[in-house]
Structures are given as structure tokens and as C-alpha cells.
C-alpha positions as semicolon CSV with decimal commas, in nm:
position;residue;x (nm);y (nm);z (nm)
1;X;0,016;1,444;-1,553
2;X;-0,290;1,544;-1,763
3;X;-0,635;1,614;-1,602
4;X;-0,912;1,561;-1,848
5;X;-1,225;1,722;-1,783
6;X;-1,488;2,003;-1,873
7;X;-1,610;1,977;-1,520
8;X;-1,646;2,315;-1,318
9;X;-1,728;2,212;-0,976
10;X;-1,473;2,088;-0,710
11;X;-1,703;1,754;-0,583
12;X;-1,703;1,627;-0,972
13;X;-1,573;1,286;-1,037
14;X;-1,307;1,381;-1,343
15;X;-1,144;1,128;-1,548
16;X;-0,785;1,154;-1,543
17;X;-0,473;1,029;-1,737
18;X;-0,096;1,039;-1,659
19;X;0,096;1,201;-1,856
20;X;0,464;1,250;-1,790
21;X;0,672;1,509;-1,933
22;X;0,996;1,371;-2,123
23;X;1,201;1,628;-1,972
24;X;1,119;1,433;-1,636
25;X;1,222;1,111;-1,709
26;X;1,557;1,242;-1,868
27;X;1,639;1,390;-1,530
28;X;1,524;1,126;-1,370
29;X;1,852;0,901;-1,569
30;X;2,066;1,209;-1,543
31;X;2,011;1,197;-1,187
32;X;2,047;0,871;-1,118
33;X;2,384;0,856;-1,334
34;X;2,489;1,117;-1,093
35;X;2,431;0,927;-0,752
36;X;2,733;0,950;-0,527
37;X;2,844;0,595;-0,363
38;X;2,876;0,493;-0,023
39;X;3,159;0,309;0,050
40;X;3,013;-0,132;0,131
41;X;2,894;-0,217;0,450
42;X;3,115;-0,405;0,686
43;X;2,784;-0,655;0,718
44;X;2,710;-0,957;0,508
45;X;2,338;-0,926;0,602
46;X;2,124;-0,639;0,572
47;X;2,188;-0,548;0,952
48;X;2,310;-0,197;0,887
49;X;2,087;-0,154;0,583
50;X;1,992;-0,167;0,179
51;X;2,314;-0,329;0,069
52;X;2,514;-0,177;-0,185
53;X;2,516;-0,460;-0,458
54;X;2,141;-0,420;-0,441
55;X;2,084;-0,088;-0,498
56;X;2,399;-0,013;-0,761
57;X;2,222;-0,323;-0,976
58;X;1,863;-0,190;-0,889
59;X;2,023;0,197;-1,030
60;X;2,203;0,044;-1,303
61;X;1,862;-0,175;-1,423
62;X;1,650;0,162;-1,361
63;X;1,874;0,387;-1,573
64;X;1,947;0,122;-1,871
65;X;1,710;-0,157;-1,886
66;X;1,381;-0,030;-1,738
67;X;1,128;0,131;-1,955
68;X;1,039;0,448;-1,772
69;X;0,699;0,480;-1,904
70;X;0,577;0,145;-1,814
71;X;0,402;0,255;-1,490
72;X;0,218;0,564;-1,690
73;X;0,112;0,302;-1,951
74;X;0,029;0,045;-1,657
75;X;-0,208;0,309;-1,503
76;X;-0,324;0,426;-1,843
77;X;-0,480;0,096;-1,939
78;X;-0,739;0,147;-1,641
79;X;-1,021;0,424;-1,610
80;X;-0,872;0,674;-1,386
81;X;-1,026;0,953;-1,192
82;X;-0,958;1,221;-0,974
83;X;-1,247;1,398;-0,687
84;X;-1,180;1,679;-0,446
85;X;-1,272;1,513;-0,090
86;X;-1,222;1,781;0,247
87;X;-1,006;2,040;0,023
88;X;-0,759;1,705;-0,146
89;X;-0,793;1,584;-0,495
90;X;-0,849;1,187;-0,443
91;X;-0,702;0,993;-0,731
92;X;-0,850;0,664;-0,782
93;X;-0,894;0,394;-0,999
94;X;-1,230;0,217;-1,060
95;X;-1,269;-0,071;-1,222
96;X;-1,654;-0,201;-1,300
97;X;-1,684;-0,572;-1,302
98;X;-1,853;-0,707;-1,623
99;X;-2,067;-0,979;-1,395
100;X;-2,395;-0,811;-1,262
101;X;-2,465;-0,788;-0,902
102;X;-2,117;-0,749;-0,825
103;X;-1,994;-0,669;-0,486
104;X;-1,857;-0,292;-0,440
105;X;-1,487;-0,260;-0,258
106;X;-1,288;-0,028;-0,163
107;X;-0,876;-0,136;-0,137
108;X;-0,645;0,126;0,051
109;X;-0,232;0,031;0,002
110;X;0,006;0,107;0,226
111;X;0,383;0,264;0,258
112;X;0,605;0,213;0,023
113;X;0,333;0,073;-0,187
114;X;0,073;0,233;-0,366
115;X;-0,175;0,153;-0,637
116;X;0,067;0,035;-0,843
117;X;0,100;-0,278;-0,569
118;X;-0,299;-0,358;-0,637
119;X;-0,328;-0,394;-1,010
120;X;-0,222;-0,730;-1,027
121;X;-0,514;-0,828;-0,899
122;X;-0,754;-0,641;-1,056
123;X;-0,806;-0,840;-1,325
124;X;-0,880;-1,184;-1,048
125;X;-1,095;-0,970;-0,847
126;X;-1,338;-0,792;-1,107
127;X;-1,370;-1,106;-1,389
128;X;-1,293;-1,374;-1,166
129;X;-1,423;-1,622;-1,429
130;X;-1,123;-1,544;-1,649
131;X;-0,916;-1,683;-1,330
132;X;-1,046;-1,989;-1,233
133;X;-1,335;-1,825;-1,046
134;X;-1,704;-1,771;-1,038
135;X;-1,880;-1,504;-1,165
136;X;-2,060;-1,450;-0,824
137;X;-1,753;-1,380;-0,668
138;X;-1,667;-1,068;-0,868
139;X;-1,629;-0,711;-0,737
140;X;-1,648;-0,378;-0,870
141;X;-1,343;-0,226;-0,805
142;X;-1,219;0,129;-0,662
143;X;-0,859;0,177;-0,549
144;X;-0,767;0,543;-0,396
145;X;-0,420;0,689;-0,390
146;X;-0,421;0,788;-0,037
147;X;-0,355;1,174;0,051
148;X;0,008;1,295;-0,061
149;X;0,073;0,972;-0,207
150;X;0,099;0,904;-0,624
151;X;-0,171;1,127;-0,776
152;X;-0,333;1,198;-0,516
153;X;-0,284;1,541;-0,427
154;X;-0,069;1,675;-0,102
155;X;-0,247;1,792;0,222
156;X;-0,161;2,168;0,303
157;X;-0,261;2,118;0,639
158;X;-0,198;1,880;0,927
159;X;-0,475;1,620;1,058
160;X;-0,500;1,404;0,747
161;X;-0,515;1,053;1,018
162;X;-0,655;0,697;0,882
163;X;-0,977;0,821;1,049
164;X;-1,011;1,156;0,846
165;X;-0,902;0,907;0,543
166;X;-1,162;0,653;0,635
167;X;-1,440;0,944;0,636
168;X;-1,317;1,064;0,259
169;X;-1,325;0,681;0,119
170;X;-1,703;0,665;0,278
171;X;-1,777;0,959;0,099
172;X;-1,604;0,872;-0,227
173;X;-1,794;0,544;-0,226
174;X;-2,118;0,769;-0,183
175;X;-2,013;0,966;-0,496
176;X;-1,978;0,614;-0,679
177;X;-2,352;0,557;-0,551
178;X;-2,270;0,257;-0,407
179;X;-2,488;0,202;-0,101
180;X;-2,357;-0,129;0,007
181;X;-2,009;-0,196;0,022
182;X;-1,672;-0,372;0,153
183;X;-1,378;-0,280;0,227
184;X;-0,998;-0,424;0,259
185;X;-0,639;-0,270;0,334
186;X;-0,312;-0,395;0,466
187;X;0,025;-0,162;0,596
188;X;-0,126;0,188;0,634
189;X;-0,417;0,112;0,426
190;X;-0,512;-0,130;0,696
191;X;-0,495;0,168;1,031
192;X;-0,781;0,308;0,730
193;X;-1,012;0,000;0,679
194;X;-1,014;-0,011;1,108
195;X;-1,090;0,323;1,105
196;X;-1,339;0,277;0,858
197;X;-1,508;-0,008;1,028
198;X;-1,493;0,144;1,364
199;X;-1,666;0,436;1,176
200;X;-1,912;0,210;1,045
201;X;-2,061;0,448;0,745
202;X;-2,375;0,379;0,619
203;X;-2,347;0,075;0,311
204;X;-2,038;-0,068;0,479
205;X;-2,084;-0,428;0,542
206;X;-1,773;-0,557;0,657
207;X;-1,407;-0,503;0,628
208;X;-1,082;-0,733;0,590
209;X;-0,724;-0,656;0,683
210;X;-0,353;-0,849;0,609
211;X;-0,235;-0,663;0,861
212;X;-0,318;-0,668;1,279
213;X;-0,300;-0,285;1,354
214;X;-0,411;-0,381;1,720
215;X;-0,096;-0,575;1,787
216;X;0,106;-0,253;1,751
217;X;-0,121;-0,068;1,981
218;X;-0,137;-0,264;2,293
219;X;-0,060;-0,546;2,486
220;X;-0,141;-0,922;2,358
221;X;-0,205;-1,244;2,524
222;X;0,111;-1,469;2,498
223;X;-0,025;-1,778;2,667
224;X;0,066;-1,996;2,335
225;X;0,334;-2,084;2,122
226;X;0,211;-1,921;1,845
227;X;0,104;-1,615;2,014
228;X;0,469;-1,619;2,225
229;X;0,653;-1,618;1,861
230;X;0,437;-1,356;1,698
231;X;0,531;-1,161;2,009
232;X;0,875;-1,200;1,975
233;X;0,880;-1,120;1,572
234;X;0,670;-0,792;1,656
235;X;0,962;-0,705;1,963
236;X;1,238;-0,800;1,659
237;X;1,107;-0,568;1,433
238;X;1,071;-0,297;1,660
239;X;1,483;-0,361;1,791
240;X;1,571;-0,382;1,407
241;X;1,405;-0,280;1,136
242;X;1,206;0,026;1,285
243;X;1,396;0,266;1,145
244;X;1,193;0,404;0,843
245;X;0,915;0,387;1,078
246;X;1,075;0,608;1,365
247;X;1,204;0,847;1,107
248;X;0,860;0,912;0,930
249;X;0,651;0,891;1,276
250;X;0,895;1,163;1,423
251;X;1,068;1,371;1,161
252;X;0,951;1,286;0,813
253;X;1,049;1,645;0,655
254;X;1,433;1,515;0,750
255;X;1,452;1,246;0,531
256;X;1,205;1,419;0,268
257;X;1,490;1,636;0,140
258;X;1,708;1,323;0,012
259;X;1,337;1,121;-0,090
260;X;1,314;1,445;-0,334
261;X;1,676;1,488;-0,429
262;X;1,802;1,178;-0,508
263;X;1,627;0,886;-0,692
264;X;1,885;0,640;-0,537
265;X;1,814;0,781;-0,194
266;X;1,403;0,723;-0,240
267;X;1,477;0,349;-0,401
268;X;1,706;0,239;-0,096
269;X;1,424;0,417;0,153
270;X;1,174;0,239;-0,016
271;X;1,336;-0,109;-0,011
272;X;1,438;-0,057;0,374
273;X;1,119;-0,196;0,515
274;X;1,070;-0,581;0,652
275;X;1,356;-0,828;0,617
276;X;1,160;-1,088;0,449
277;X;1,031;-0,845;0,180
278;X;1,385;-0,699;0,150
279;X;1,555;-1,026;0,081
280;X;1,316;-1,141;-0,192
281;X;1,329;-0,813;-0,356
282;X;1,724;-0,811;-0,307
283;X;1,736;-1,162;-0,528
284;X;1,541;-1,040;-0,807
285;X;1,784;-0,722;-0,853
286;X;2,108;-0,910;-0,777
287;X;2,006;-1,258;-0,838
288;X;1,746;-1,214;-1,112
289;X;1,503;-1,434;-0,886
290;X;1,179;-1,236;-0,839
291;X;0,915;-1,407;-0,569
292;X;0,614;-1,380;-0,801
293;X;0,510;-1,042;-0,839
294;X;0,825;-0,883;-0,676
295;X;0,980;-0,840;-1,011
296;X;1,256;-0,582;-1,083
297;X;1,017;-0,404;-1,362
298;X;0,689;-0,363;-1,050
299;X;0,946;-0,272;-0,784
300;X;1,062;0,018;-1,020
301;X;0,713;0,093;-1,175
302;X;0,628;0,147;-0,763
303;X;0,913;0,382;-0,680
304;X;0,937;0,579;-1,069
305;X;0,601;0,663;-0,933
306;X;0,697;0,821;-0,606
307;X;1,028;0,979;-0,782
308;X;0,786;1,154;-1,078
309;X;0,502;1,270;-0,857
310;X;0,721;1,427;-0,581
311;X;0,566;1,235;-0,327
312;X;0,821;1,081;-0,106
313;X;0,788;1,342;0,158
314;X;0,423;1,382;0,154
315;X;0,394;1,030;0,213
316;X;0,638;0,972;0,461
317;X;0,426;1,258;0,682
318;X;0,151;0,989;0,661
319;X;0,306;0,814;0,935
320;X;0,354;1,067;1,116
321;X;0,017;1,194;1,101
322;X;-0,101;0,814;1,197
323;X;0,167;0,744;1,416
324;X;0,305;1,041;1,514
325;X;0,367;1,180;1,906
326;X;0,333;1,523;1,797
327;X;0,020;1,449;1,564
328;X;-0,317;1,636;1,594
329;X;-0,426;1,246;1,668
330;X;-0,182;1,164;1,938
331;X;-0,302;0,987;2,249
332;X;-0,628;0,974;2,114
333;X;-0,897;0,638;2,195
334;X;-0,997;0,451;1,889
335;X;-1,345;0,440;1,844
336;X;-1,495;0,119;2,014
337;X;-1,427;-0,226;1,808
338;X;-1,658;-0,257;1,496
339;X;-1,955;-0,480;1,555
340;X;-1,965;-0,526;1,157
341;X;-1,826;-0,848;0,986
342;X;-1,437;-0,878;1,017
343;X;-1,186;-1,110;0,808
344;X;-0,803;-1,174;0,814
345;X;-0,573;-1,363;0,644
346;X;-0,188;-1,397;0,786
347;X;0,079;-1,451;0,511
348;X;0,370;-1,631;0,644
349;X;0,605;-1,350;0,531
350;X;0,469;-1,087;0,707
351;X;0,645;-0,916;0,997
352;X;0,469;-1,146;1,212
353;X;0,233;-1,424;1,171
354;X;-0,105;-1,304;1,365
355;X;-0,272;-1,604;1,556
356;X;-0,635;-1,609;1,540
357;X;-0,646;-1,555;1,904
358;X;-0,483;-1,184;1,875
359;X;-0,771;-1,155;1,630
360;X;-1,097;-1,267;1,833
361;X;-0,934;-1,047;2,100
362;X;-0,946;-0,743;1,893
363;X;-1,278;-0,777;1,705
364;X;-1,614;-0,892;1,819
365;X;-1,758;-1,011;1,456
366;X;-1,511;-1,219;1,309
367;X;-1,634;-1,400;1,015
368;X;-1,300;-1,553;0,796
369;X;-0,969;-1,588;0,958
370;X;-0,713;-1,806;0,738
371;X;-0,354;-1,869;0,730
372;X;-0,223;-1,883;0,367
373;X;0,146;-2,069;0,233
374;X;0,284;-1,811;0,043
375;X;0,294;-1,466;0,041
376;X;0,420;-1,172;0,261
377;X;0,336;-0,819;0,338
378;X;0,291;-0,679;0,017
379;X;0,085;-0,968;-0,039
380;X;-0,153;-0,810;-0,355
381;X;0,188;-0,765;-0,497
382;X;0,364;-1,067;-0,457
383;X;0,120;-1,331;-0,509
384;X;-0,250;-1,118;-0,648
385;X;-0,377;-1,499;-0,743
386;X;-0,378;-1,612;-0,386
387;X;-0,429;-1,263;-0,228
388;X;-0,743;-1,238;-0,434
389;X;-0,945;-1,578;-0,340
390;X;-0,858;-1,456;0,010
391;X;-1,040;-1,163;-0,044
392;X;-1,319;-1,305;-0,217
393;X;-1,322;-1,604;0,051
394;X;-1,370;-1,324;0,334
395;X;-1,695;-1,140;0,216
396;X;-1,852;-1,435;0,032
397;X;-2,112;-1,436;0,342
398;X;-2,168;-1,064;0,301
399;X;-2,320;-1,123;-0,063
């Protein structure tokens, strides 16, 4: 990691570059040749968790086959920057369409994503005539790293919550000098775009999420069949696959010793998240059947990231600063609904499908609500093309 910059004071906007040290990616191999096996599981499903044929051909493909630097060079081919926002350097990528009048947004990721989940979709978002697009439906683009995740640098103190997050992307967008604005995040990135538009900073003009946070928060009507089934995904989730989440709300410096020791450890962490993104993930290791952009080479460019910036813990505390019991933020109120413009899309992949009910009950300004084919909850990262037009669909009334 390089920082390039004659700049002196702390609130400068300094180009950056990633530059990783050769030493680290040779212990990175040594380390994973050194990974010591669980025995199978008695399962044939995932049901007790990552499966073993998974991650030995994920390991095997990472230490052989996989070019180490491809995520540096990924990043590399993008201007980069770095800011100091509330005592945290905020890395950040930003992208300037080459349309005029194009439409500022900001994109937060989520856990166990990162940037590296949004750049496929950089290119249909910014030039959107090279895609099939119009130029009028291009955006200038800025994608932060959030706090203790990637390049972004660690909090040394506790109270980094979406809503302290939200406040630093409102005044990184001021730094930009953009004065109008939209904004868009799904997983934890979108508990920061609700924070945001709850917030409502000055410029913002409306804000789109892949992700419900209000359906994990309180109690939703169930009077329909759709409703009664997203219900029941949400109560599946929360039986089965909450671990990860539990662990980081609750005790996230636990598991942060094997996310920094072992390589293997992070990658099977990392892939431990919701079945349906598990299993497509799972074919393109084992099977060598990728769904779209869940390749084997952008899984590993994702976690090489987390492995060579030491961030595995520092993210994982994200969750418990959001989520947390214990958190400075615990048992807090949100801030009333946003009255400014609100879209969602629902991928059918996702941990559950979000009627548009659950949505008109949770915000008062709902301008785009659309349920796409394809797709799941790393949706930028599985299929950018159709992720994108949903985005651009969403604010074209905010133009």
C-alpha cells in the first residue's frame, strides 16, 4: 500500500495506489500451504457449514492458479483516493462520468463484500452508452471503503454506527463539491444509505436499497402470501444461517484472531453467509460453474483483499457496532422515516424476497419498487448489467 501525495493537511483529498509488498503475498501461499484440515462433515448440505470440498478446491485454486495481484491491478486501473473524515482515513474510489450533467452517487457495500463487489458495474453506471444505455442516465461515481474495511483505515475507538458512517459519506460528498446527490447500498451498506436518508444532508435527493433493513428491526404485516413467505425466509435465516451474524454482533474480536491467522479460516468465514449465495459460489470452486459475476478469480480478488489489508477483524466489529447489544448505539430510535425519494429492487436470491407492501410500510416517499429475475444479495457482483439499469431506473425521476 502506497499513499501518493505532497498534501500536508489531514481534510486533503490524496490520490492513492495499492501497492503490495511481495513478501506478503509469499506468506500469504506459505500460509495457505500450511492450513491444517478438518476432518468432512457428516452433512451432504451445507447444514453444519462451508463444506470441505469447497474450501480445499477454493485453497488449492488460491495458492496455484490465482494471480495474487489481480485485485491490486483491478483497483489500480481506477483513480483512487484516500480523506481523513472524524479522525479515519476514507478510501474511495471516484469515477467521473464522461457524459455532462451526470448524476452524483454515492454506493456503500456490505459484509463480506467490499469495493471490489462494485466495480463491475462501474463501467454500466458512469458510460452507460457503451452498455446499451443513454447518456442521460450516467452517474459520476464515488465508492467508499467503509471504516476498518479494505483501505480504509481502522477505527481506534468505538461508535463508528451506519449513522456516524452516513454523516462521513455526506461530508465526503461535500469535499467532492457535489451539492446534489444520490445515494444506494445493500447488506451493511444499506443500515448506511437509511441512515443517510433519515439524516437527510443537504444535496441528497433520494436513496435506493437491495436490502429491507426495516424487516430485521421490527414486526411486519403478514396478511399475504407473499408477505407470509418472506416472513418465514427471514425466521429461516435467523434459525440457520445466523451464525456469522451472532458472532460479529456479539464477540467479533473471537473470531478476529483466526480471520488474521489463517487465510483458509477468513475464506470459509467469508463464504458462510446466505445459502443461496453459498451454493452458487460453491459450484464455481467445485463445479467450475460461476453465476455471472461469482467467478472463482472475484470471489478471491474479494477475500486476498481482506487477507492483505488485515481487515477481517476490523470489519467484523462493524456489526457489532451496527448491531451490537453492547454497542454505544444499542436500543437507540432511528431517526423518523425519510420523507426524501425512496427505491428498491428485490432480487429473487436474496435472503428473502421483500414485498412491496413491507416497503410502503417502512417509507413514506416511495418512488421505484421492482422485482428483478436474476440476481441475489451480492447483486452488483453477480449480475452489475441488471443491477445497474435498476439503479439507473430508480433515480431517473430525480434528474
Amino acid at each position: 500500500m502506497e499513499n501518493q501525495t505532497h498534501e500536508t493537511t489531514a481534510t486533503a483529498v490524496r490520490p492513492f495506489r495499492v501497492d503490495l509488498p511481495e513478501e506478503a503475498i509469499a506468506e500469504l501461499r506459505r500460509r495457505i500451504a500450511a492450513t491444517r484440515w478438518p476432518s468432512r462433515e457428516l452433512v451432504t448440505d451445507r447444514s453444519q457449514g462451508v463444506q470441505l470440498a469447497t474450501i480445499q478446491e477454493l485453497a488449492r485454486y488460491w495458492a496455484n492458479d490465482y494471480d495474487l495481484r489481480r485485485g491490486e491491478a483491478r483497483l489500480n486501473a481506477l483513480p483512487q483516493f484516500v480523506t481523513e473524515i472524524d479522525g479515519v482515513d476514507i478510501h474511495f474510489i471516484h469515477v467521473r462520468s464522461p457524459h455532462a450533467d451526470a448524476l452524483p452517487l454515492i454506493m456503500t457495500h456490505g459484509w463480506p463484500g467490499s469495493v471490489i463487489e462494485l466495480l463491475d458495474s462501474v463501467g454500466p453506471l458512469t458510460d452507460p452508452t457503451a452498455h446499451g444505455g443513454r447518456a442521460e442516465d450516467a452517474f459520476d461515481l464515488v465508492l467508499p471503503s467503509l471504516p476498518g474495511y479494505g483501505f480504509s483505515g481502522e477505527p481506534t475507538e468505538v461508535g463508528w454506527d451506519p449513522g456516524r458512517v452516513a454523516r462521513a459519506w455526506a461530508e465526503l460528498m461535500r469535499r467532492l463539491d457535489y451539492t446534489r446527490y444520490v445515494a444506494q447500498g445493500g447488506d451493511v451498506g444499506a443500515s448506511v444509505t437509511d441512515a443517510m436518508g433519515r439524516q437527510a444532508p443537504e444535496g441528497l435527493l433520494g436513496i435506493h436499497t437491495n436490502l429491507l433493513l426495516t424487516a430485521l428491526g421490527g414486526a411486519m404485516p403478514a396478511e399475504t402470501e407473499q408477505e407470509r413467505a418472506a416472513l418465514d425466509a427471514i425466521n429461516t435465516f435467523r434459525t440457520t444461517g445466523f451464525g456469522y451474524f451472532l458472532e460479529q454482533a456479539t464477540r467479533p474480536q473471537t473470531i478476529g484472531y483466526a480471520l488474521l491467522d489463517s487465510p483458509v479460516a477468513l475464506a470459509a468465514w467469508m463464504l458462510d453467509h446466505d445459502t443461496d449465495a453459498y451454493y452458487k459460489i460453491s459450484r464455481a470452486f467445485v463445479d467450475g460453474q460461476p453465476s455471472g459475476g461469482l467467478t472463482r478469480d472475484h470471489i478471491l480478488d474479494n477475500i486476498t483483499l481482506y487477507w492483505l489489508s488485515g481487515t477481517g477483524a476490523s470489519a467484523a466489529r462493524s456489526y457489532w457496532e451496527a448491531y451490537g447489544p453492547d454497542a454505544p448505539a444499542a436500543g437507540g430510535q432511528l431517526l423518523p422515516p425519510p420523507a426524501i425519494a425512496f427505491g428498491f429492487t428485490t432480487f429473487p436470491g436474496e435472503i428473502w424476497r421483500t414485498p412491496r407492501s413491507w416497503v410502503e410500510a417502512s417509507y413514506p416517499n416511495v418512488i421505484y419498487f421492482n422485482e428483478v429475475d436474476k440476481g441475489g444479495h451480492f447483486a452488483a457482483w453477480e449480475e452489475p448489467e441488471v443491477f445497474s439499469e435498476e439503479v439507473r431506473a430508480a433515480f431517473q425521476s430525480l434528474r
